PDB file of C-alpha atoms in Angstrom:
ATOM      1  CA  MET Z  18      42.312 -63.895-138.831  1.00 88.00           C
ATOM      2  CA  LYS Z  19      41.218 -67.396-138.838  1.00 85.00           C
ATOM      3  CA  GLU Z  20      43.288 -68.292-141.839  1.00 91.00           C
ATOM      4  CA  HIS Z  21      46.377 -67.185-140.066  1.00 92.00           C
ATOM      5  CA  ASN Z  22      45.260 -68.664-136.660  1.00 92.00           C
ATOM      6  CA  LEU Z  23      45.435 -65.228-134.994  1.00 91.00           C
ATOM      7  CA  THR Z  24      43.629 -64.242-131.884  1.00 93.00           C
ATOM      8  CA  VAL Z  25      42.197 -60.796-131.481  1.00 94.00           C
ATOM      9  CA  GLN Z  26      43.040 -59.181-128.161  1.00 95.00           C
ATOM     10  CA  TRP Z  27      42.013 -55.587-128.657  1.00 96.00           C
ATOM     11  CA  LEU Z  28      39.603 -53.440-130.752  1.00 98.00           C
ATOM     12  CA  LEU Z  29      41.180 -50.127-130.395  1.00 98.00           C
ATOM     13  CA  GLU Z  30      39.089 -46.901-130.863  1.00 98.00           C
ATOM     14  CA  THR Z  31      41.041 -43.676-131.187  1.00 98.00           C
ATOM     15  CA  HIS Z  32      37.912 -41.571-130.480  1.00 97.00           C
ATOM     16  CA  VAL Z  33      34.167 -41.195-130.924  1.00 96.00           C
ATOM     17  CA  HIS Z  34      33.945 -40.804-134.756  1.00 94.00           C
ATOM     18  CA  ALA Z  35      31.425 -38.339-136.122  1.00 91.00           C
ATOM     19  CA  ASP Z  36      31.328 -39.497-139.723  1.00 91.00           C
ATOM     20  CA  HIS Z  37      30.604 -43.208-139.564  1.00 93.00           C
ATOM     21  CA  LEU Z  38      29.400 -45.860-137.203  1.00 95.00           C
ATOM     22  CA  SER Z  39      31.921 -47.942-135.402  1.00 97.00           C
ATOM     23  CA  ALA Z  40      32.011 -51.732-136.371  1.00 96.00           C
ATOM     24  CA  ALA Z  41      33.726 -52.713-133.174  1.00 97.00           C
ATOM     25  CA  PRO Z  42      30.710 -54.635-131.749  1.00 97.00           C
ATOM     26  CA  PHE Z  43      30.325 -56.638-134.953  1.00 97.00           C
ATOM     27  CA  LEU Z  44      34.089 -57.395-134.969  1.00 96.00           C
ATOM     28  CA  LYS Z  45      33.884 -58.351-131.294  1.00 97.00           C
ATOM     29  CA  ARG Z  46      31.084 -60.861-132.004  1.00 96.00           C
ATOM     30  CA  GLN Z  47      32.952 -62.344-134.923  1.00 95.00           C
ATOM     31  CA  LEU Z  48      36.454 -62.412-133.602  1.00 95.00           C
ATOM     32  CA  GLY Z  49      36.499 -61.688-129.904  1.00 96.00           C
ATOM     33  CA  GLY Z  50      38.708 -59.011-128.280  1.00 96.00           C
ATOM     34  CA  ARG Z  51      38.170 -56.039-125.894  1.00 98.00           C
ATOM     35  CA  ILE Z  52      36.866 -52.706-127.115  1.00 98.00           C
ATOM     36  CA  ALA Z  53      39.093 -49.970-125.676  1.00 98.00           C
ATOM     37  CA  ILE Z  54      39.242 -46.099-125.888  1.00 98.00           C
ATOM     38  CA  GLY Z  55      40.852 -43.251-123.942  1.00 98.00           C
ATOM     39  CA  SER Z  56      39.631 -42.538-120.423  1.00 98.00           C
ATOM     40  CA  ARG Z  57      38.318 -39.093-121.421  1.00 98.00           C
ATOM     41  CA  ILE Z  58      35.513 -40.718-123.236  1.00 98.00           C
ATOM     42  CA  THR Z  59      33.501 -40.006-120.134  1.00 98.00           C
ATOM     43  CA  GLU Z  60      33.733 -36.335-120.989  1.00 97.00           C
ATOM     44  CA  VAL Z  61      32.433 -36.888-124.451  1.00 97.00           C
ATOM     45  CA  GLN Z  62      29.655 -39.026-123.203  1.00 97.00           C
ATOM     46  CA  GLN Z  63      28.611 -36.375-120.680  1.00 97.00           C
ATOM     47  CA  LEU Z  64      28.658 -33.774-123.411  1.00 95.00           C
ATOM     48  CA  PHE Z  65      26.565 -35.687-125.907  1.00 94.00           C
ATOM     49  CA  SER Z  66      24.193 -36.946-123.309  1.00 95.00           C
ATOM     50  CA  GLN Z  67      23.258 -33.228-122.773  1.00 93.00           C
ATOM     51  CA  VAL Z  68      23.266 -32.446-126.472  1.00 92.00           C
ATOM     52  CA  PHE Z  69      20.896 -35.248-127.262  1.00 93.00           C
ATOM     53  CA  ASN Z  70      19.155 -35.595-123.856  1.00 94.00           C
ATOM     54  CA  LEU Z  71      20.274 -39.181-123.596  1.00 93.00           C
ATOM     55  CA  LYS Z  72      18.924 -40.086-120.160  1.00 90.00           C
ATOM     56  CA  ASP Z  73      19.668 -43.703-120.684  1.00 90.00           C
ATOM     57  CA  LEU Z  74      23.373 -43.262-121.454  1.00 94.00           C
ATOM     58  CA  ASN Z  75      25.876 -44.380-118.818  1.00 94.00           C
ATOM     59  CA  THR Z  76      28.528 -41.647-118.788  1.00 97.00           C
ATOM     60  CA  GLU Z  77      31.150 -43.584-116.874  1.00 97.00           C
ATOM     61  CA  GLY Z  78      32.424 -45.428-119.928  1.00 96.00           C
ATOM     62  CA  SER Z  79      31.037 -48.787-119.005  1.00 96.00           C
ATOM     63  CA  ALA Z  80      29.999 -49.414-122.594  1.00 97.00           C
ATOM     64  CA  PHE Z  81      33.658 -50.041-123.351  1.00 98.00           C
ATOM     65  CA  ASP Z  82      35.741 -52.892-122.005  1.00 98.00           C
ATOM     66  CA  LYS Z  83      38.722 -50.822-121.207  1.00 98.00           C
ATOM     67  CA  LEU Z  84      39.426 -47.173-120.682  1.00 99.00           C
ATOM     68  CA  PHE Z  85      43.103 -46.267-121.205  1.00 98.00           C
ATOM     69  CA  ALA Z  86      44.858 -43.693-119.140  1.00 98.00           C
ATOM     70  CA  ASP Z  87      47.442 -41.313-120.733  1.00 98.00           C
ATOM     71  CA  GLY Z  88      50.774 -43.115-120.835  1.00 98.00           C
ATOM     72  CA  GLU Z  89      49.211 -46.535-120.046  1.00 98.00           C
ATOM     73  CA  ASP Z  90      50.977 -49.534-121.424  1.00 98.00           C
ATOM     74  CA  PHE Z  91      49.328 -52.734-122.670  1.00 96.00           C
ATOM     75  CA  MET Z  92      50.456 -55.956-124.417  1.00 92.00           C
ATOM     76  CA  LEU Z  93      49.636 -57.090-127.822  1.00 91.00           C
ATOM     77  CA  GLY Z  94      51.057 -60.539-127.944  1.00 88.00           C
ATOM     78  CA  THR Z  95      54.717 -60.056-127.052  1.00 91.00           C
ATOM     79  CA  ILE Z  96      54.675 -56.340-128.165  1.00 94.00           C
ATOM     80  CA  ARG Z  97      54.475 -53.626-125.453  1.00 94.00           C
ATOM     81  CA  CYS Z  98      52.235 -50.826-126.660  1.00 98.00           C
ATOM     82  CA  SER Z  99      51.578 -47.440-125.135  1.00 98.00           C
ATOM     83  CA  VAL Z 100      48.768 -44.962-125.164  1.00 99.00           C
ATOM     84  CA  VAL Z 101      49.127 -41.218-125.779  1.00 98.00           C
ATOM     85  CA  HIS Z 102      46.236 -38.898-125.206  1.00 98.00           C
ATOM     86  CA  THR Z 103      45.992 -36.583-128.178  1.00 98.00           C
ATOM     87  CA  PRO Z 104      42.943 -34.510-127.701  1.00 98.00           C
ATOM     88  CA  GLY Z 105      41.991 -31.525-129.939  1.00 98.00           C
ATOM     89  CA  HIS Z 106      39.605 -32.973-132.567  1.00 97.00           C
ATOM     90  CA  THR Z 107      37.704 -34.363-129.619  1.00 96.00           C
ATOM     91  CA  PRO Z 108      38.528 -34.481-125.907  1.00 96.00           C
ATOM     92  CA  ALA Z 109      38.739 -38.269-125.951  1.00 96.00           C
ATOM     93  CA  CYS Z 110      41.286 -38.692-128.804  1.00 98.00           C
ATOM     94  CA  VAL Z 111      44.193 -41.086-128.249  1.00 98.00           C
ATOM     95  CA  SER Z 112      47.072 -42.414-130.321  1.00 99.00           C
ATOM     96  CA  TYR Z 113      48.539 -45.908-129.956  1.00 99.00           C
ATOM     97  CA  CYS Z 114      52.331 -46.450-130.245  1.00 98.00           C
ATOM     98  CA  ILE Z 115      52.754 -50.106-131.300  1.00 98.00           C
ATOM     99  CA  GLY Z 116      56.243 -51.234-132.136  1.00 95.00           C
ATOM    100  CA  ASP Z 117      57.769 -48.797-134.674  1.00 96.00           C
ATOM    101  CA  ALA Z 118      54.354 -47.388-135.608  1.00 98.00           C
ATOM    102  CA  VAL Z 119      51.858 -44.961-134.141  1.00 99.00           C
ATOM    103  CA  PHE Z 120      48.194 -44.845-135.039  1.00 98.00           C
ATOM    104  CA  VAL Z 121      47.083 -41.259-134.605  1.00 98.00           C
ATOM    105  CA  GLY Z 122      43.324 -41.297-135.337  1.00 94.00           C
ATOM    106  CA  ASP Z 123      42.097 -37.801-136.263  1.00 94.00           C
ATOM    107  CA  THR Z 124      44.948 -35.592-135.392  1.00 97.00           C
ATOM    108  CA  LEU Z 125      47.064 -35.248-138.544  1.00 97.00           C
ATOM    109  CA  PHE Z 126      46.266 -36.226-142.103  1.00 96.00           C
ATOM    110  CA  MET Z 127      48.757 -36.909-144.858  1.00 96.00           C
ATOM    111  CA  PRO Z 128      51.410 -34.029-145.084  1.00 96.00           C
ATOM    112  CA  ASP Z 129      49.777 -32.707-148.290  1.00 96.00           C
ATOM    113  CA  TYR Z 130      46.306 -32.507-146.603  1.00 95.00           C
ATOM    114  CA  GLY Z 131      47.096 -31.122-143.062  1.00 96.00           C
ATOM    115  CA  SER Z 132      45.240 -31.609-139.870  1.00 97.00           C
ATOM    116  CA  ALA Z 133      41.854 -32.697-138.371  1.00 97.00           C
ATOM    117  CA  ARG Z 134      39.027 -30.228-137.775  1.00 97.00           C
ATOM    118  CA  CYS Z 135      38.617 -28.768-134.242  1.00 97.00           C
ATOM    119  CA  ASP Z 136      34.953 -27.392-134.332  1.00 95.00           C
ATOM    120  CA  PHE Z 137      33.155 -30.310-132.978  1.00 90.00           C
ATOM    121  CA  PRO Z 138      31.716 -30.136-129.338  1.00 88.00           C
ATOM    122  CA  GLY Z 139      34.675 -30.221-127.019  1.00 92.00           C
ATOM    123  CA  GLY Z 140      37.215 -29.621-129.844  1.00 96.00           C
ATOM    124  CA  ASP Z 141      39.977 -27.102-129.555  1.00 98.00           C
ATOM    125  CA  ALA Z 142      42.683 -26.120-132.060  1.00 98.00           C
ATOM    126  CA  ALA Z 143      45.311 -25.020-129.385  1.00 99.00           C
ATOM    127  CA  THR Z 144      44.853 -28.394-127.665  1.00 98.00           C
ATOM    128  CA  LEU Z 145      45.387 -30.257-130.949  1.00 98.00           C
ATOM    129  CA  TYR Z 146      48.623 -28.307-131.608  1.00 99.00           C
ATOM    130  CA  ARG Z 147      49.956 -29.356-128.226  1.00 98.00           C
ATOM    131  CA  SER Z 148      48.901 -32.990-128.971  1.00 98.00           C
ATOM    132  CA  VAL Z 149      50.731 -32.938-132.292  1.00 99.00           C
ATOM    133  CA  GLN Z 150      53.875 -31.746-130.445  1.00 98.00           C
ATOM    134  CA  LYS Z 151      53.694 -34.928-128.409  1.00 98.00           C
ATOM    135  CA  LEU Z 152      53.601 -36.940-131.578  1.00 98.00           C
ATOM    136  CA  TYR Z 153      56.601 -34.935-132.953  1.00 99.00           C
ATOM    137  CA  GLN Z 154      58.708 -36.065-130.077  1.00 98.00           C
ATOM    138  CA  LEU Z 155      58.547 -39.611-131.388  1.00 98.00           C
ATOM    139  CA  PRO Z 156      61.633 -40.839-133.416  1.00 98.00           C
ATOM    140  CA  ASP Z 157      61.646 -39.435-136.912  1.00 98.00           C
ATOM    141  CA  GLN Z 158      61.515 -42.906-138.480  1.00 98.00           C
ATOM    142  CA  THR Z 159      58.207 -43.766-136.589  1.00 98.00           C
ATOM    143  CA  ARG Z 160      55.658 -44.961-139.133  1.00 99.00           C
ATOM    144  CA  MET Z 161      52.420 -42.868-138.728  1.00 98.00           C
ATOM    145  CA  PHE Z 162      49.061 -44.446-139.716  1.00 98.00           C
ATOM    146  CA  LEU Z 163      46.186 -42.174-140.311  1.00 95.00           C
ATOM    147  CA  CYS Z 164      42.420 -42.429-139.751  1.00 90.00           C
ATOM    148  CA  HIS Z 165      41.329 -40.692-143.040  1.00 88.00           C
ATOM    149  CA  ASP Z 166      42.832 -39.703-146.310  1.00 90.00           C
ATOM    150  CA  TYR Z 167      41.083 -37.323-148.754  1.00 87.00           C
ATOM    151  CA  LYS Z 168      43.395 -37.377-151.686  1.00 86.00           C
ATOM    152  CA  ALA Z 169      44.860 -33.864-151.751  1.00 87.00           C
ATOM    153  CA  PRO Z 170      44.740 -31.994-155.095  1.00 88.00           C
ATOM    154  CA  GLY Z 171      47.282 -33.597-157.552  1.00 88.00           C
ATOM    155  CA  ARG Z 172      47.313 -36.964-155.874  1.00 89.00           C
ATOM    156  CA  ASP Z 173      45.354 -39.820-157.385  1.00 90.00           C
ATOM    157  CA  GLU Z 174      45.680 -42.498-154.776  1.00 93.00           C
ATOM    158  CA  PHE Z 175      44.523 -42.932-151.239  1.00 94.00           C
ATOM    159  CA  VAL Z 176      47.367 -43.265-148.735  1.00 94.00           C
ATOM    160  CA  CYS Z 177      47.340 -44.255-145.062  1.00 94.00           C
ATOM    161  CA  GLU Z 178      50.984 -44.203-143.967  1.00 97.00           C
ATOM    162  CA  THR Z 179      53.651 -41.502-143.566  1.00 98.00           C
ATOM    163  CA  THR Z 180      56.428 -40.872-141.020  1.00 99.00           C
ATOM    164  CA  VAL Z 181      56.956 -38.439-138.139  1.00 99.00           C
ATOM    165  CA  ALA Z 182      59.852 -36.997-140.151  1.00 99.00           C
ATOM    166  CA  ALA Z 183      57.745 -36.243-143.143  1.00 98.00           C
ATOM    167  CA  GLN Z 184      54.989 -34.640-141.031  1.00 99.00           C
ATOM    168  CA  LYS Z 185      57.419 -32.409-139.295  1.00 99.00           C
ATOM    169  CA  LYS Z 186      58.947 -31.260-142.521  1.00 98.00           C
ATOM    170  CA  LEU Z 187      56.089 -31.123-144.870  1.00 98.00           C
ATOM    171  CA  ASN Z 188      52.654 -31.021-143.232  1.00 98.00           C
ATOM    172  CA  ILE Z 189      50.917 -28.066-144.856  1.00 98.00           C
ATOM    173  CA  HIS Z 190      49.079 -27.055-141.587  1.00 98.00           C
ATOM    174  CA  LEU Z 191      51.539 -27.999-138.962  1.00 98.00           C
ATOM    175  CA  LYS Z 192      55.292 -28.252-139.577  1.00 98.00           C
ATOM    176  CA  GLN Z 193      57.744 -28.617-136.781  1.00 97.00           C
ATOM    177  CA  SER Z 194      58.439 -24.798-137.267  1.00 98.00           C
ATOM    178  CA  THR Z 195      54.682 -23.734-137.163  1.00 98.00           C
ATOM    179  CA  SER Z 196      53.773 -21.647-134.141  1.00 98.00           C
ATOM    180  CA  GLU Z 197      50.808 -22.332-132.022  1.00 98.00           C
ATOM    181  CA  LYS Z 198      49.362 -18.914-132.760  1.00 98.00           C
ATOM    182  CA  ASP Z 199      49.583 -19.331-136.524  1.00 98.00           C
ATOM    183  CA  PHE Z 200      48.128 -22.940-136.352  1.00 98.00           C
ATOM    184  CA  VAL Z 201      45.157 -21.853-134.256  1.00 98.00           C
ATOM    185  CA  ALA Z 202      44.372 -18.941-136.544  1.00 98.00           C
ATOM    186  CA  MET Z 203      44.566 -21.185-139.607  1.00 98.00           C
ATOM    187  CA  ARG Z 204      42.539 -24.021-138.087  1.00 98.00           C
ATOM    188  CA  THR Z 205      39.849 -21.742-136.731  1.00 98.00           C
ATOM    189  CA  THR Z 206      39.515 -19.885-139.996  1.00 98.00           C
ATOM    190  CA  ARG Z 207      39.331 -23.109-142.020  1.00 98.00           C
ATOM    191  CA  ASP Z 208      36.862 -24.857-139.726  1.00 97.00           C
ATOM    192  CA  LYS Z 209      34.335 -21.991-140.279  1.00 96.00           C
ATOM    193  CA  THR Z 210      34.216 -23.102-143.896  1.00 96.00           C
ATOM    194  CA  LEU Z 211      33.553 -26.818-143.255  1.00 94.00           C
ATOM    195  CA  SER Z 212      30.063 -28.351-143.458  1.00 92.00           C
ATOM    196  CA  MET Z 213      28.824 -30.748-140.820  1.00 89.00           C
ATOM    197  CA  PRO Z 214      29.488 -34.347-141.532  1.00 91.00           C
ATOM    198  CA  LYS Z 215      26.358 -36.077-143.098  1.00 91.00           C
ATOM    199  CA  LEU Z 216      26.439 -38.847-140.605  1.00 93.00           C
ATOM    200  CA  LEU Z 217      27.250 -36.868-137.453  1.00 92.00           C
ATOM    201  CA  LEU Z 218      23.938 -37.139-135.741  1.00 93.00           C
ATOM    202  CA  PRO Z 219      23.516 -40.915-135.890  1.00 95.00           C
ATOM    203  CA  SER Z 220      27.261 -41.602-135.529  1.00 96.00           C
ATOM    204  CA  VAL Z 221      27.859 -39.938-132.233  1.00 95.00           C
ATOM    205  CA  GLN Z 222      24.777 -41.339-130.654  1.00 96.00           C
ATOM    206  CA  VAL Z 223      25.890 -44.885-131.474  1.00 97.00           C
ATOM    207  CA  ASN Z 224      29.677 -44.401-131.057  1.00 97.00           C
ATOM    208  CA  VAL Z 225      29.445 -43.016-127.523  1.00 97.00           C
ATOM    209  CA  ARG Z 226      27.934 -46.314-126.728  1.00 97.00           C
ATOM    210  CA  ALA Z 227      30.906 -48.220-128.196  1.00 97.00           C
ATOM    211  CA  GLY Z 228      29.096 -48.803-131.433  1.00 97.00           C
ATOM    212  CA  GLN Z 229      25.882 -50.127-129.869  1.00 96.00           C
ATOM    213  CA  PHE Z 230      22.414 -48.686-130.734  1.00 95.00           C
ATOM    214  CA  PRO Z 231      20.248 -47.372-127.786  1.00 94.00           C
ATOM    215  CA  ALA Z 232      18.004 -49.721-126.048  1.00 92.00           C
ATOM    216  CA  ALA Z 233      14.377 -50.082-127.425  1.00 93.00           C
ATOM    217  CA  GLU Z 234      11.802 -47.856-125.774  1.00 91.00           C
ATOM    218  CA  ASP Z 235       8.705 -49.154-124.180  1.00 92.00           C
ATOM    219  CA  ASN Z 236       7.046 -49.718-127.579  1.00 95.00           C
ATOM    220  CA  GLY Z 237       9.893 -52.015-128.678  1.00 96.00           C
ATOM    221  CA  THR Z 238      11.308 -49.463-131.123  1.00 96.00           C
ATOM    222  CA  VAL Z 239      14.907 -48.212-131.201  1.00 95.00           C
ATOM    223  CA  TYR Z 240      15.276 -44.442-131.899  1.00 93.00           C
ATOM    224  CA  LEU Z 241      17.966 -42.066-132.757  1.00 95.00           C
ATOM    225  CA  LYS Z 242      17.338 -38.428-132.115  1.00 93.00           C
ATOM    226  CA  LEU Z 243      17.343 -35.562-134.613  1.00 91.00           C
ATOM    227  CA  PRO Z 244      17.782 -32.164-132.819  1.00 89.00           C
ATOM    228  CA  LEU Z 245      16.163 -29.501-135.002  1.00 86.00           C
ATOM    229  CA  ASN Z 246      17.311 -26.336-133.384  1.00 79.00           C
ATOM    230  CA  LEU Z 247      20.845 -27.134-132.269  1.00 72.00           C
ATOM    231  CA  PHE Z 248      23.183 -27.725-135.140  1.00 64.00           C
ATOM    232  CA  ARG Z 249      22.884 -24.894-137.782  1.00 57.00           C
TER     233      ARG Z 249
END
């Protein structure tokens, strides 16, 4: 960024990630910018404040610098960008339309790998289906950038970009012709076979706070909680 004399305006979170800790606070300290996420983060904060009994957690989204409403526009330099709420994987998931591209977070993966799981607290397969239909309304040539890639069988390289047209035609879980009923049945069955992400417990406790650790307790120590009888 410094080499090219660029100024960071936004650090855009697509959702509260459950498999890694957000680096947004580190990037903000190094480069500046505002940490933003969808306005439904408050629902996720309320949910996990109960799951982990996080009595110190502000559940009004104040840990983030900006909460985007569905359909809200914002500027990135001279580029007008728009926010599309795309829940399903989590209630707070959003996608960012920036120029000729859309950054979709955990909604769809590469066409040969399919779609995001919907079995996390607050997730819902039917909701994800409807969110993807919103993405499929974008122009076919729209470049689609993904959150994860797992290298589907037969593919040797990681890939992060596809197009709306390719997803509609080729996505193994959710083509344009796939019915909601069929997708929900497939997604629900598949989710029952998936193991819990190894970093879920620490990740969500940090990421609901915009990547910050909890405040130290009265002995000066910072704690993350490990519920023993909740996730099985």
